[in-house]
PDB file of N, CA, C and O in Angstrom:
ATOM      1  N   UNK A   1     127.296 120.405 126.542  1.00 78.00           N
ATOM      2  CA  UNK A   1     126.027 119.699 126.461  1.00 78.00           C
ATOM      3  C   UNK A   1     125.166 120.386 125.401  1.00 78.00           C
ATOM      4  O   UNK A   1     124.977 121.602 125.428  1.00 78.00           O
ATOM      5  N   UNK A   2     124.758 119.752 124.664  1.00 87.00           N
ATOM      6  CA  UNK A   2     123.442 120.411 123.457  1.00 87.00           C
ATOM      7  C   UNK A   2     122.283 119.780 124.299  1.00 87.00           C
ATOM      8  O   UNK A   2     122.265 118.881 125.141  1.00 87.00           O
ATOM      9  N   UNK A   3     121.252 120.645 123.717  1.00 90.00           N
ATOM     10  CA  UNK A   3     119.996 121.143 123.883  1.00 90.00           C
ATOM     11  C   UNK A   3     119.117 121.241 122.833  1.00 90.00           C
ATOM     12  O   UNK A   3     119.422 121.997 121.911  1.00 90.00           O
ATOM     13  N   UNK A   4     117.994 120.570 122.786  1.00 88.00           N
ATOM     14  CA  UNK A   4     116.975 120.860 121.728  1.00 88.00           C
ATOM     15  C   UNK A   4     116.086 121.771 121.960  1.00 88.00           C
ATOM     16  O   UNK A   4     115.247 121.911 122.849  1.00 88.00           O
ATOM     17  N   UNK A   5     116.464 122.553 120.776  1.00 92.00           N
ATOM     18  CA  UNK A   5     115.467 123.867 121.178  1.00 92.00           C
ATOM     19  C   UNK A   5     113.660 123.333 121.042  1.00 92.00           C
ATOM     20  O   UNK A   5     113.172 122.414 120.384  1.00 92.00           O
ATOM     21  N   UNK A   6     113.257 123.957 121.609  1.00 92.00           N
ATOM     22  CA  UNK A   6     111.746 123.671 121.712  1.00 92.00           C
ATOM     23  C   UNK A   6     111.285 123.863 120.393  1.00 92.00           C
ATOM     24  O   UNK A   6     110.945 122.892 119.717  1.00 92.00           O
ATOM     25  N   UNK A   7     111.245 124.854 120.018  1.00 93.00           N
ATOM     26  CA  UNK A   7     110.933 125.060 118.468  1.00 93.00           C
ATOM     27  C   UNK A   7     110.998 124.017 117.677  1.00 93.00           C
ATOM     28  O   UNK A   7     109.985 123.831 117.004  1.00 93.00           O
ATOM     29  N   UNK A   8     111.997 123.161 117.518  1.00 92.00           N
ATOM     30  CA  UNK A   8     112.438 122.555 116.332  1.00 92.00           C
ATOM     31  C   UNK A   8     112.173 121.062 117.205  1.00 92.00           C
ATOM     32  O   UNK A   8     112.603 120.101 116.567  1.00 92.00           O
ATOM     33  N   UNK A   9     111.463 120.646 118.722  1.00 92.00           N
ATOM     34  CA  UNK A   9     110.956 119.985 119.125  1.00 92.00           C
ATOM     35  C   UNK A   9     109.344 119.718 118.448  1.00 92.00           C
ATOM     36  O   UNK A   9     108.835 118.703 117.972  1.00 92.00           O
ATOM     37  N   UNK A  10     108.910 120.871 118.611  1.00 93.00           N
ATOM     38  CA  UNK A  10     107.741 120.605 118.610  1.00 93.00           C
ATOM     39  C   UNK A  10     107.392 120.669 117.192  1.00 93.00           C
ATOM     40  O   UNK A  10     106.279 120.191 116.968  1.00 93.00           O
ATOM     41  N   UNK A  11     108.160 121.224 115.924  1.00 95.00           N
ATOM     42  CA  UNK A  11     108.043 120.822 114.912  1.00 95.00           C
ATOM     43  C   UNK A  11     108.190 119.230 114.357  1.00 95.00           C
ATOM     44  O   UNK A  11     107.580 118.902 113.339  1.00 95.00           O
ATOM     45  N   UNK A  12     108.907 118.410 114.975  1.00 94.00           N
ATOM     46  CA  UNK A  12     108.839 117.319 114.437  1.00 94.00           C
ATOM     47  C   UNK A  12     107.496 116.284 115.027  1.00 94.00           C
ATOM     48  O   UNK A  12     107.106 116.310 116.194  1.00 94.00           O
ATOM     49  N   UNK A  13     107.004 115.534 114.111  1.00 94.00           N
ATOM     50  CA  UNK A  13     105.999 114.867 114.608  1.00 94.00           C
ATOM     51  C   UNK A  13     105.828 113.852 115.943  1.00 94.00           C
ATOM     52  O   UNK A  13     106.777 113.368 116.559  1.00 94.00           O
ATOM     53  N   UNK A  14     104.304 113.624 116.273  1.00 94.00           N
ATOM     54  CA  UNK A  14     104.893 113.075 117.628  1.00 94.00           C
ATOM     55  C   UNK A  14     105.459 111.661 117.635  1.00 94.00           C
ATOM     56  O   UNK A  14     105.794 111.009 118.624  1.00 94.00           O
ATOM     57  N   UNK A  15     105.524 111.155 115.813  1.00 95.00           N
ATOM     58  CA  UNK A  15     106.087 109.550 116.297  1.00 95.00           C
ATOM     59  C   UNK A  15     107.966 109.820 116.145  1.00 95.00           C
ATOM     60  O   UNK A  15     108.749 108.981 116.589  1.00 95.00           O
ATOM     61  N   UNK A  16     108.293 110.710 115.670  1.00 94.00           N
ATOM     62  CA  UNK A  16     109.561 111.481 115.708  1.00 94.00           C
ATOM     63  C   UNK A  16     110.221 111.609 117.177  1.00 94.00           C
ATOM     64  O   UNK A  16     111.327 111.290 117.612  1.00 94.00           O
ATOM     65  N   UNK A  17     109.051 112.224 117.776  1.00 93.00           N
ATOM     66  CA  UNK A  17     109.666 112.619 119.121  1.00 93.00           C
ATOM     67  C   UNK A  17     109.407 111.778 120.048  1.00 93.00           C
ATOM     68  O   UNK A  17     109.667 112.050 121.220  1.00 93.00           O
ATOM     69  N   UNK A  18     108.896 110.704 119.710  1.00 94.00           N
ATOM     70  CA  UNK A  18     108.748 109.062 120.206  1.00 94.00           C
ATOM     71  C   UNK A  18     109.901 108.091 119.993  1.00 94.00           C
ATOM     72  O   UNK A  18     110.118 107.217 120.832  1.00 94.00           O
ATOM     73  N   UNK A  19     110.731 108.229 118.775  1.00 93.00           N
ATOM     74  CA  UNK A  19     111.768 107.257 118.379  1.00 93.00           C
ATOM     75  C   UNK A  19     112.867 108.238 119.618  1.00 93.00           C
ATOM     76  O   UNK A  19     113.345 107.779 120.656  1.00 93.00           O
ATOM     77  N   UNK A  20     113.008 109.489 119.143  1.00 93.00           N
ATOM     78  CA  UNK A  20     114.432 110.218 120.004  1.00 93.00           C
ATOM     79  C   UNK A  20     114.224 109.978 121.024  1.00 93.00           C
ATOM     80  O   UNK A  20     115.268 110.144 121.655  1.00 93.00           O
ATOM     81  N   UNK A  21     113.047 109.491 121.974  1.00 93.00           N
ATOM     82  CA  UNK A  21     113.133 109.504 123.589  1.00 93.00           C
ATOM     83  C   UNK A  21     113.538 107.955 124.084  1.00 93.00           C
ATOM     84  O   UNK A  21     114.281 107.547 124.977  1.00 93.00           O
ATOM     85  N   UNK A  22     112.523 107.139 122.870  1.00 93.00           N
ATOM     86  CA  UNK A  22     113.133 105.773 122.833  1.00 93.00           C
ATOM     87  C   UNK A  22     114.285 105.242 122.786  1.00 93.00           C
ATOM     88  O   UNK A  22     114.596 104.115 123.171  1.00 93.00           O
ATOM     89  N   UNK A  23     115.327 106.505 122.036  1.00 93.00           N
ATOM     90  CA  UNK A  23     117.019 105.926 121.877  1.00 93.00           C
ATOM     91  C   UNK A  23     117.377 106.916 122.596  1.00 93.00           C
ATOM     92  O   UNK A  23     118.528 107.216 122.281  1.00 93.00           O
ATOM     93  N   UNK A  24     116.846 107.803 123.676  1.00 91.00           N
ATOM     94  CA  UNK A  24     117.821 108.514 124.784  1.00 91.00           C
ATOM     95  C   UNK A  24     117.450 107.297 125.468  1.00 91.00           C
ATOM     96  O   UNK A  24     118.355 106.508 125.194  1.00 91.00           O
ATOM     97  N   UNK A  25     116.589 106.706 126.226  1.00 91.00           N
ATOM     98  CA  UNK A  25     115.964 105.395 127.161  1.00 91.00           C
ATOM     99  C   UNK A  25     117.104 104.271 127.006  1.00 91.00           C
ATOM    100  O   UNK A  25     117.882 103.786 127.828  1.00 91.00           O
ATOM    101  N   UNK A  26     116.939 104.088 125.900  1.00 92.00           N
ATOM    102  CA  UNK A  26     118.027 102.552 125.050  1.00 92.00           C
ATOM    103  C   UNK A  26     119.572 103.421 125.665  1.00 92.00           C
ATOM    104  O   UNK A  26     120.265 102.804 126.474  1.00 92.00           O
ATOM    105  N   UNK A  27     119.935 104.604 125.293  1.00 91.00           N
ATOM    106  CA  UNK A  27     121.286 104.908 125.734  1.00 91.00           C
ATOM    107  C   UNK A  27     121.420 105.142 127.129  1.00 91.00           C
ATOM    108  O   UNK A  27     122.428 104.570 127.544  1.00 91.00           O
ATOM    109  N   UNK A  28     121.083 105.479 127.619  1.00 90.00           N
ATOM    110  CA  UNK A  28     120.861 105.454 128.825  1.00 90.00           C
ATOM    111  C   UNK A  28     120.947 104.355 129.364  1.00 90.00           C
ATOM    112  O   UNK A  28     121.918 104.329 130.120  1.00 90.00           O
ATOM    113  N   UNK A  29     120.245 103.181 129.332  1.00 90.00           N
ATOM    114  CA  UNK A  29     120.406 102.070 129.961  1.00 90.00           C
ATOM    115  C   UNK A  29     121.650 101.446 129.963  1.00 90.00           C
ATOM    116  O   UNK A  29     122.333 100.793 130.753  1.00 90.00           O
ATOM    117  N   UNK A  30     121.728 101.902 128.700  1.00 88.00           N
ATOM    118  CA  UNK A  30     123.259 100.756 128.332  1.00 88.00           C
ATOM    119  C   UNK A  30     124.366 101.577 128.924  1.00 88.00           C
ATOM    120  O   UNK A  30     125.235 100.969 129.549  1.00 88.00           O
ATOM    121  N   UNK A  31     124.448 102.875 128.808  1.00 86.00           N
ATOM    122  CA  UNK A  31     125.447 103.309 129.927  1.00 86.00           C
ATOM    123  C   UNK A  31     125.386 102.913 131.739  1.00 86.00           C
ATOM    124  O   UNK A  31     126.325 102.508 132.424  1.00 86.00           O
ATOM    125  N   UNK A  32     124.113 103.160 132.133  1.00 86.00           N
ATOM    126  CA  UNK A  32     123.831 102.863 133.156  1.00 86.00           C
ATOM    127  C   UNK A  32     124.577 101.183 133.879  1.00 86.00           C
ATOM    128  O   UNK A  32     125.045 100.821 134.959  1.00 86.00           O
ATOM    129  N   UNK A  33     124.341 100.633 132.679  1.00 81.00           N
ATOM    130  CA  UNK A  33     124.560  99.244 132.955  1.00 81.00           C
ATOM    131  C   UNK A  33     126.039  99.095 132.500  1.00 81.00           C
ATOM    132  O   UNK A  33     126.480  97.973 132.750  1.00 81.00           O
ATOM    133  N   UNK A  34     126.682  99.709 132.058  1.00 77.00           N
ATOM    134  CA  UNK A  34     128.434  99.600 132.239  1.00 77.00           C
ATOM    135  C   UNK A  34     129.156 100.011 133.369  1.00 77.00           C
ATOM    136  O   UNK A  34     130.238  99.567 133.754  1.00 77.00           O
ATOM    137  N   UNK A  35     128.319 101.089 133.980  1.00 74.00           N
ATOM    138  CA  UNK A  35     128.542 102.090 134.817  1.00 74.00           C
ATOM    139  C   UNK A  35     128.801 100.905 136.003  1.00 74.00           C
ATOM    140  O   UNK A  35     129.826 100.666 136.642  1.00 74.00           O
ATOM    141  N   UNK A  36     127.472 100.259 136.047  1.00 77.00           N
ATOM    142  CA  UNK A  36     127.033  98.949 137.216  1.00 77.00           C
ATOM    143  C   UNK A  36     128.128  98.107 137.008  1.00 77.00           C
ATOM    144  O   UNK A  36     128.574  97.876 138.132  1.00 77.00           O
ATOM    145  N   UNK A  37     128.688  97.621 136.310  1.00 74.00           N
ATOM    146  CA  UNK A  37     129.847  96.512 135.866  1.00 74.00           C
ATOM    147  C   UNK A  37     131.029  97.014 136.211  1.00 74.00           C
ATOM    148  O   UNK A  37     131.731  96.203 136.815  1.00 74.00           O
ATOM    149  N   UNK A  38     131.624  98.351 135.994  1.00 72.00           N
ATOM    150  CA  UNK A  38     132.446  99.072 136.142  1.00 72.00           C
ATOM    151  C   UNK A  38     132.505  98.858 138.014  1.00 72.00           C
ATOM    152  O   UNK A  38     133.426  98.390 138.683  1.00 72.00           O
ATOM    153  N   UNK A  39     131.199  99.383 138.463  1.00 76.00           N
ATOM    154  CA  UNK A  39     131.246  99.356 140.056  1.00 76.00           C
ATOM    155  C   UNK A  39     131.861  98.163 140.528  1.00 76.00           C
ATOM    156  O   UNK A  39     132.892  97.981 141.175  1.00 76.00           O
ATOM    157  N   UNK A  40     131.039  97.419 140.081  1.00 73.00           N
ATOM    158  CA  UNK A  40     131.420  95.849 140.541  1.00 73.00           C
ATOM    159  C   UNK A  40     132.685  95.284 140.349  1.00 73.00           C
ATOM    160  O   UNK A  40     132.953  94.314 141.058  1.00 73.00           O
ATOM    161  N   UNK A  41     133.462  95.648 139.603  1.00 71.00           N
ATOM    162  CA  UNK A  41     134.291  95.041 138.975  1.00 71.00           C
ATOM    163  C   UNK A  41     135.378  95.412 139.972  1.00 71.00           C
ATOM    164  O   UNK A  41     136.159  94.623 140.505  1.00 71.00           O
ATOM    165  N   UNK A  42     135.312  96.790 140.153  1.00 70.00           N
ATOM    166  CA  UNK A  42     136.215  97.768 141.412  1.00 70.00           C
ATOM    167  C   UNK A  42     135.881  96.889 142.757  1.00 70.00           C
ATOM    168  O   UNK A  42     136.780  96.494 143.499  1.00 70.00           O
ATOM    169  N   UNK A  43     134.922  96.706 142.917  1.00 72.00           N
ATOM    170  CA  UNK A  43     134.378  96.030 144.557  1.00 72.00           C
ATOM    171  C   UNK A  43     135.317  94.965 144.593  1.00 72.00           C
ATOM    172  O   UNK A  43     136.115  94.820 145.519  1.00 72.00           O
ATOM    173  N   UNK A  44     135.209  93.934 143.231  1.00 72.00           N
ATOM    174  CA  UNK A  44     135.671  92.637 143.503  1.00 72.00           C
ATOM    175  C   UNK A  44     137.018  92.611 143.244  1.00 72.00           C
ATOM    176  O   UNK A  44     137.664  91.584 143.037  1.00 72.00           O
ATOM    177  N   UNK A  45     137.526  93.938 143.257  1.00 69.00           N
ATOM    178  CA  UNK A  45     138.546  93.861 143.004  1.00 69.00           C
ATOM    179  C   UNK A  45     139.459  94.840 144.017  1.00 69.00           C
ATOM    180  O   UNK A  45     140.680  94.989 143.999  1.00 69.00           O
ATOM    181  N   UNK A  46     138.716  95.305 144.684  1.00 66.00           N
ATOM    182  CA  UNK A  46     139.407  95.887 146.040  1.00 66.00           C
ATOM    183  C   UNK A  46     139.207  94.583 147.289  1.00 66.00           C
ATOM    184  O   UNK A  46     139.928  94.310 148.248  1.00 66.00           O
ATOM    185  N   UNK A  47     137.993  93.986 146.835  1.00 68.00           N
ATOM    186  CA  UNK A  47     137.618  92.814 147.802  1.00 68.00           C
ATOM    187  C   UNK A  47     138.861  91.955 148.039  1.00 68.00           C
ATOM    188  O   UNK A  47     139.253  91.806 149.196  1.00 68.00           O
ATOM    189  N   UNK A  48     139.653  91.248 146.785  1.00 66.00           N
ATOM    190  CA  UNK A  48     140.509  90.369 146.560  1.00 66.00           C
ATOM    191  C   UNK A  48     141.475  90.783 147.222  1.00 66.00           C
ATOM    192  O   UNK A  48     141.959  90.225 148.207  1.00 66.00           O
ATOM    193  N   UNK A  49     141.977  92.243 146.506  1.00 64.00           N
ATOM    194  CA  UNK A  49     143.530  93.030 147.324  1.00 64.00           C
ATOM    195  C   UNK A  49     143.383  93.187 149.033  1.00 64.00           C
ATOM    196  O   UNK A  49     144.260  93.347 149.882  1.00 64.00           O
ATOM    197  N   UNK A  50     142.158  93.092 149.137  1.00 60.00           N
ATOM    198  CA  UNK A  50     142.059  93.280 150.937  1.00 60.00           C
ATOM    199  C   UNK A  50     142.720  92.220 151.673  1.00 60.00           C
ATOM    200  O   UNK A  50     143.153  92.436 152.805  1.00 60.00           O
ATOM    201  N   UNK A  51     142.871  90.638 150.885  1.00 60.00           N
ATOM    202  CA  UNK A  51     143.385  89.736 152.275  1.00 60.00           C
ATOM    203  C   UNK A  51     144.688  89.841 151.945  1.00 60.00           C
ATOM    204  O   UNK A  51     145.222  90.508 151.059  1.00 60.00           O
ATOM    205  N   UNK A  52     145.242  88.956 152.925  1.00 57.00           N
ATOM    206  CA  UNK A  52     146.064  89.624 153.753  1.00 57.00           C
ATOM    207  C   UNK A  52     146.945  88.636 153.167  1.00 57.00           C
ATOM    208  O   UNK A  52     146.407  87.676 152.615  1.00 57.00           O
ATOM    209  N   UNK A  53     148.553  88.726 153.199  1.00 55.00           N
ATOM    210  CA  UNK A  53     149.122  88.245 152.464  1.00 55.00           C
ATOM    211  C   UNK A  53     149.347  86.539 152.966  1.00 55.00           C
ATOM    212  O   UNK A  53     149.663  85.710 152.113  1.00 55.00           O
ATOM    213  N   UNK A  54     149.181  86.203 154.178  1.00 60.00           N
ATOM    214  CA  UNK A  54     149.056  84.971 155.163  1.00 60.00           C
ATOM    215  C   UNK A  54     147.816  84.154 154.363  1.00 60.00           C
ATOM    216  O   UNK A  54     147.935  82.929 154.380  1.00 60.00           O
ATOM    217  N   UNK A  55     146.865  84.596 153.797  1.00 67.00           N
ATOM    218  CA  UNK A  55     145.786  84.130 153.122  1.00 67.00           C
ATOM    219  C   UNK A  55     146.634  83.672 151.831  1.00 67.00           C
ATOM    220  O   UNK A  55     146.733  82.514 151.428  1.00 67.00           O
ATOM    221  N   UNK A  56     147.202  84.776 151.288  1.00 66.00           N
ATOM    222  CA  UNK A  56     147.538  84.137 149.668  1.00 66.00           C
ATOM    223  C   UNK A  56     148.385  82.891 149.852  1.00 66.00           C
ATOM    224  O   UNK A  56     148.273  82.006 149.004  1.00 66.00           O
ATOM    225  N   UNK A  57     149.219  82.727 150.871  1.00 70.00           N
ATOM    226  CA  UNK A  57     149.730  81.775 151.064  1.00 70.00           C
ATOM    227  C   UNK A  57     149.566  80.616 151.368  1.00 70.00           C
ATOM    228  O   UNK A  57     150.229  79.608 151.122  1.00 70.00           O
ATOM    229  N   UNK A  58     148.221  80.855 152.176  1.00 70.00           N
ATOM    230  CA  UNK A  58     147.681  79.352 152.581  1.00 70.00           C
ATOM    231  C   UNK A  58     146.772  79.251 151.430  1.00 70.00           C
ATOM    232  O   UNK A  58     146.170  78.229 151.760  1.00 70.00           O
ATOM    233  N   UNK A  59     146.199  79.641 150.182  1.00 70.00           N
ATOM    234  CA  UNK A  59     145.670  79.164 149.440  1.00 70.00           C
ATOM    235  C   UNK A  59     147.161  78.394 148.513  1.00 70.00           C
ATOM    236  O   UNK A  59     147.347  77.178 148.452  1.00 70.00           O
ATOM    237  N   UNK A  60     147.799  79.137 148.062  1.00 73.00           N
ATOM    238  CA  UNK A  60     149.279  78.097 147.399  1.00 73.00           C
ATOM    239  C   UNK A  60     149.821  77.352 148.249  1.00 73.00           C
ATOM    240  O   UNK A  60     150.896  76.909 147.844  1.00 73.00           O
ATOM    241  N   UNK A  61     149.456  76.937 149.528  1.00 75.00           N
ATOM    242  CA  UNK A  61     149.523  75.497 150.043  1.00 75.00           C
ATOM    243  C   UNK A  61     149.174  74.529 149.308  1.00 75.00           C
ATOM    244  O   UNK A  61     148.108  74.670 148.709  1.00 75.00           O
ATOM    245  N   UNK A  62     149.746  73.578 149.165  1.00 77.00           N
ATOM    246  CA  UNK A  62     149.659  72.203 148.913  1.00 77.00           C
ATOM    247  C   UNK A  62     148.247  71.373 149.384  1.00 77.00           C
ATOM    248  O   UNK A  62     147.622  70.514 148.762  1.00 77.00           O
ATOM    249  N   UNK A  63     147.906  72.155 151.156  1.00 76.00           N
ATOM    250  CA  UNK A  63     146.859  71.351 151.706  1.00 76.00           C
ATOM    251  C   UNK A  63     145.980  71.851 151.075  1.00 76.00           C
ATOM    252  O   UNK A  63     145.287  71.031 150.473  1.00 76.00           O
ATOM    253  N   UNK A  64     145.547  73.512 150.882  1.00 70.00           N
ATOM    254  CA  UNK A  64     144.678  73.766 149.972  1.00 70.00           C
ATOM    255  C   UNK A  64     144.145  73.317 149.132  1.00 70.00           C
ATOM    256  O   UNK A  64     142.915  73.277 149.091  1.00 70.00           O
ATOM    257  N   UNK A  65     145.031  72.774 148.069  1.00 72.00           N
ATOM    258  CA  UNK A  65     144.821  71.701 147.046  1.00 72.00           C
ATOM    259  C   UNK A  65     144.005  71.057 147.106  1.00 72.00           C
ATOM    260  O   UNK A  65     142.925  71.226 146.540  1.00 72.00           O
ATOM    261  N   UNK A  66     144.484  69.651 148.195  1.00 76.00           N
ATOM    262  CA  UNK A  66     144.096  68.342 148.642  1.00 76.00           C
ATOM    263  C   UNK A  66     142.621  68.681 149.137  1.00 76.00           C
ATOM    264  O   UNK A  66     141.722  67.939 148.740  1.00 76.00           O
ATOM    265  N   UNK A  67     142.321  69.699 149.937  1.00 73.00           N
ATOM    266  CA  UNK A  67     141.056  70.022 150.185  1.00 73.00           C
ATOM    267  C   UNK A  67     140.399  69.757 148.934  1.00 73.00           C
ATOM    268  O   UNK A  67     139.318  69.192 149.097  1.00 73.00           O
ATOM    269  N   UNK A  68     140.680  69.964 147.840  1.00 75.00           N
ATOM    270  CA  UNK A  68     139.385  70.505 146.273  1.00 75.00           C
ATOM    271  C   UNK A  68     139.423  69.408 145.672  1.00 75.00           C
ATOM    272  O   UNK A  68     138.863  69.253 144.587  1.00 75.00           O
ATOM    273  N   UNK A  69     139.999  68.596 146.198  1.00 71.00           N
ATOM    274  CA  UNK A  69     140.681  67.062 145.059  1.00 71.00           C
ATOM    275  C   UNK A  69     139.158  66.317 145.740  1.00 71.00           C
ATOM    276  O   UNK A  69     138.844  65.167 145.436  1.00 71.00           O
TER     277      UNK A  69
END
């Protein structure tokens, strides 16, 4: 992990040290929000593998079908 030394913080001006907090904020989010997709994606996808194999079957029924028609 790097670290900004204080020194060379407080040397740069404050609209300087306004843009770098603005694009840690912007990166941050956007990781945050893959992170969230990533979760979800696992849920709906442990969700699916959970039924039971009697389920997969009665959805590749035929009557299944006729139900959606």
């Amino acid at each position: 992990m790097h670290a900004i030394k204080e020194q060379d913080w407080i040397t740069l001006p404050e609209q300087a040290q306004q843009e770098v907090y603005d694009f840690f904020i912007f990166i941050k989010q956007r990781y945050d929000k893959q992170t969230q997709q990533k979760r979800s994606d696992e849920v709906e996808t442990l969700a699916i593998s959970n039924h039971s194999a009697n389920t997969v079957e009665e959805w590749l029924d035929n009557k299944e079908d006729e139900i959606w028609k």
